[in-house]
Short mmCIF file of C-alpha atoms in Angstrom, two decimals:
data_model
loop_
_atom_site.label_atom_id
_atom_site.label_comp_id
_atom_site.label_asym_id
_atom_site.label_seq_id
_atom_site.Cartn_x
_atom_site.Cartn_y
_atom_site.Cartn_z
CA MET C 1 -0.05 0.01 0.01
CA VAL C 2 1.25 3.53 -0.89
CA PRO C 3 2.37 5.35 2.28
CA LYS C 4 0.10 8.13 3.48
CA PRO C 5 0.81 11.03 5.83
CA SER C 6 -0.05 9.58 9.22
CA VAL C 7 1.96 11.62 11.68
CA PRO C 8 0.30 14.94 12.62
CA VAL C 9 2.63 17.85 11.97
CA PRO C 10 1.62 21.29 13.45
CA GLY C 11 1.16 23.76 10.70
CA LEU C 12 0.64 21.22 7.80
CA SER C 13 -2.71 19.94 6.45
CA PHE C 14 -2.92 17.23 3.81
CA GLN C 15 -5.68 16.78 1.27
CA ASN C 16 -6.13 13.99 -1.20
CA PRO C 17 -8.99 15.40 -3.31
CA ASP C 18 -8.72 12.96 -6.19
CA GLY C 19 -7.68 9.68 -4.37
CA VAL C 20 -5.52 7.71 -6.69
CA CYS C 21 -4.54 10.51 -9.10
CA GLY C 22 -2.69 9.47 -12.26
CA ALA C 23 -4.68 12.12 -14.15
CA LEU C 24 -1.95 14.67 -13.64
CA GLY C 25 0.13 12.96 -16.14
CA ALA C 26 3.89 12.87 -16.44
CA GLY C 27 4.51 16.41 -17.59
CA GLY C 28 5.41 15.45 -21.14
CA VAL C 29 7.87 12.62 -20.02
CA ALA C 30 7.48 9.56 -22.32
CA LEU C 31 6.80 6.62 -20.07
CA THR C 32 6.77 2.85 -20.57
CA ALA C 33 3.65 0.86 -19.73
CA GLU C 34 5.07 -0.16 -16.38
CA GLU C 35 5.98 3.38 -15.54
CA LYS C 36 2.39 4.55 -16.49
CA VAL C 37 0.93 1.90 -14.14
CA LEU C 38 3.12 3.23 -11.33
CA LEU C 39 2.24 6.77 -12.08
CA ASP C 40 -1.54 5.91 -12.17
CA SER C 41 -1.33 4.12 -8.78
CA SER C 42 0.50 6.91 -7.05
CA LEU C 43 -1.32 9.21 -4.65
CA VAL C 44 -1.15 13.04 -4.95
CA TRP C 45 -1.47 15.15 -1.91
CA LEU C 46 -2.12 18.92 -1.72
CA VAL C 47 -0.38 20.15 1.36
CA GLU C 48 -1.03 23.55 2.92
CA ALA C 49 1.35 25.07 5.37
CA ASP C 50 0.43 27.86 7.87
CA ARG C 51 2.50 30.49 9.52
CA GLN C 52 4.00 27.98 12.00
CA LEU C 53 6.16 26.64 9.13
CA VAL C 54 6.39 29.39 6.46
CA GLY C 55 5.94 32.64 8.37
CA GLU C 56 4.66 35.50 6.35
CA ALA C 57 4.65 33.37 3.16
CA ALA C 58 1.55 31.47 4.61
CA PRO C 59 -0.48 29.96 3.44
CA ALA C 60 1.83 28.05 1.09
CA GLN C 61 0.79 25.01 -0.87
CA LEU C 62 2.84 22.23 -2.42
CA SER C 63 2.01 19.09 -4.31
CA VAL C 64 3.37 15.66 -3.12
CA ARG C 65 3.11 12.53 -5.24
CA CYS C 66 3.88 9.30 -3.48
CA CYS C 67 4.32 5.80 -4.84
CA GLY C 68 5.89 2.59 -3.68
CA GLU C 69 5.51 0.59 -0.51
CA THR C 70 8.09 0.69 2.28
CA ASP C 71 8.46 0.91 6.09
CA GLY C 72 10.08 4.39 6.18
CA ARG C 73 12.69 4.23 3.37
CA PHE C 74 12.07 7.17 1.00
CA VAL C 75 13.68 8.83 -1.97
CA VAL C 76 12.64 12.42 -2.27
CA CYS C 77 12.62 13.86 -5.74
CA LEU C 78 13.12 17.69 -5.89
CA PRO C 79 12.90 19.29 -9.35
CA GLY C 80 14.64 22.53 -10.14
CA VAL C 81 12.97 25.85 -10.49
CA GLY C 82 10.93 27.04 -13.49
CA THR C 83 7.43 26.68 -14.79
CA ASP C 84 8.27 23.68 -17.00
CA ARG C 85 9.66 21.73 -14.04
CA SER C 86 7.47 19.35 -11.99
CA SER C 87 7.53 16.27 -9.83
CA ALA C 88 7.19 14.25 -13.05
CA THR C 89 10.75 15.26 -14.01
CA TYR C 90 12.04 12.15 -12.24
CA ALA C 91 9.15 9.76 -13.33
CA LYS C 92 11.57 7.48 -15.16
CA LEU C 93 13.36 6.78 -11.80
CA TRP C 94 10.28 5.79 -9.86
CA ALA C 95 9.97 2.21 -11.00
CA PRO C 96 13.63 1.26 -10.37
CA LEU C 97 13.50 3.08 -6.98
CA THR C 98 10.28 1.32 -5.91
CA GLN C 99 11.60 -2.09 -7.17
CA ALA C 100 14.70 -1.44 -4.90
CA GLY C 101 12.42 -1.14 -1.90
CA PHE C 102 11.92 2.56 -1.57
CA SER C 103 8.80 4.72 -1.57
CA VAL C 104 9.15 7.88 -3.67
CA LEU C 105 7.97 11.33 -2.62
CA ALA C 106 8.06 13.64 -5.60
CA LEU C 107 7.49 17.26 -4.60
CA ASP C 108 6.46 20.34 -6.38
CA MET C 109 7.38 23.22 -4.00
CA PRO C 110 5.08 26.24 -3.79
CA GLY C 111 4.80 28.13 -7.04
CA TYR C 112 6.58 25.46 -9.13
CA GLY C 113 5.38 22.52 -11.19
CA ARG C 114 1.83 21.79 -10.18
CA ALA C 115 1.86 23.59 -6.89
CA PRO C 116 -0.34 26.70 -6.84
CA GLY C 117 0.75 30.04 -5.43
CA LYS C 118 3.95 31.96 -5.30
CA PRO C 119 7.36 30.51 -4.55
CA LEU C 120 8.61 30.77 -0.96
CA PRO C 121 11.02 33.66 -0.34
CA SER C 122 14.59 32.47 -0.90
CA ARG C 123 17.12 31.99 1.84
CA THR C 124 14.50 31.98 4.59
CA GLY C 125 14.68 28.22 5.51
CA TYR C 126 10.92 27.88 4.90
CA ASP C 127 11.34 25.45 2.08
CA GLY C 128 13.52 23.24 4.32
CA ALA C 129 10.97 23.41 7.16
CA LEU C 130 8.27 22.47 4.72
CA LEU C 131 10.25 19.45 3.44
CA LEU C 132 11.08 18.26 6.93
CA GLY C 133 7.41 18.51 7.89
CA VAL C 134 6.33 16.47 4.89
CA LEU C 135 9.00 13.80 5.70
CA LYS C 136 7.88 13.67 9.30
CA ALA C 137 4.17 13.36 8.33
CA PHE C 138 5.06 10.33 6.11
CA GLY C 139 7.05 8.70 8.91
CA ALA C 140 10.24 8.80 6.87
CA ALA C 141 13.02 7.00 8.80
CA GLU C 142 15.65 6.84 6.01
CA VAL C 143 15.74 9.47 3.29
CA PHE C 144 17.74 9.93 0.12
CA VAL C 145 17.45 13.05 -2.01
CA VAL C 146 17.48 13.31 -5.85
CA ALA C 147 17.68 16.86 -7.04
CA ASP C 148 19.17 18.91 -9.84
CA GLY C 149 21.33 21.95 -9.53
CA GLY C 150 18.65 24.44 -10.54
CA GLY C 151 16.70 24.73 -7.27
#
């Protein structure tokens, strides 16, 4: 079963308005049949942060796509900045990562990819606090990060 946020985190609220939500697509990334099945079985969460986590930037929203089945072993995929970048940037990695025993959390930070609103102010630490809150909510015990140099 795909992990769900189960640990309450002050300042964060999780909504899964569409349930299993493959409808967001892969952002133009060409996927194999196996990758499409994984994408279609992933869960997408809209996360809202209040002032406890992101100060004056509140409320901030991000999108979190989760796939795989583990007991706390996660790979977090963080795409770079820009309107053409999204959590689907790393979709080709999800199948090998889940087959290796990891769950994948693919994030669109506020104002990027499929996350609504404005980006968080730079160099404030709000993005880090938001990421740590999401990891705590999912009960992440072991975390590896995949990111590019653009954000």
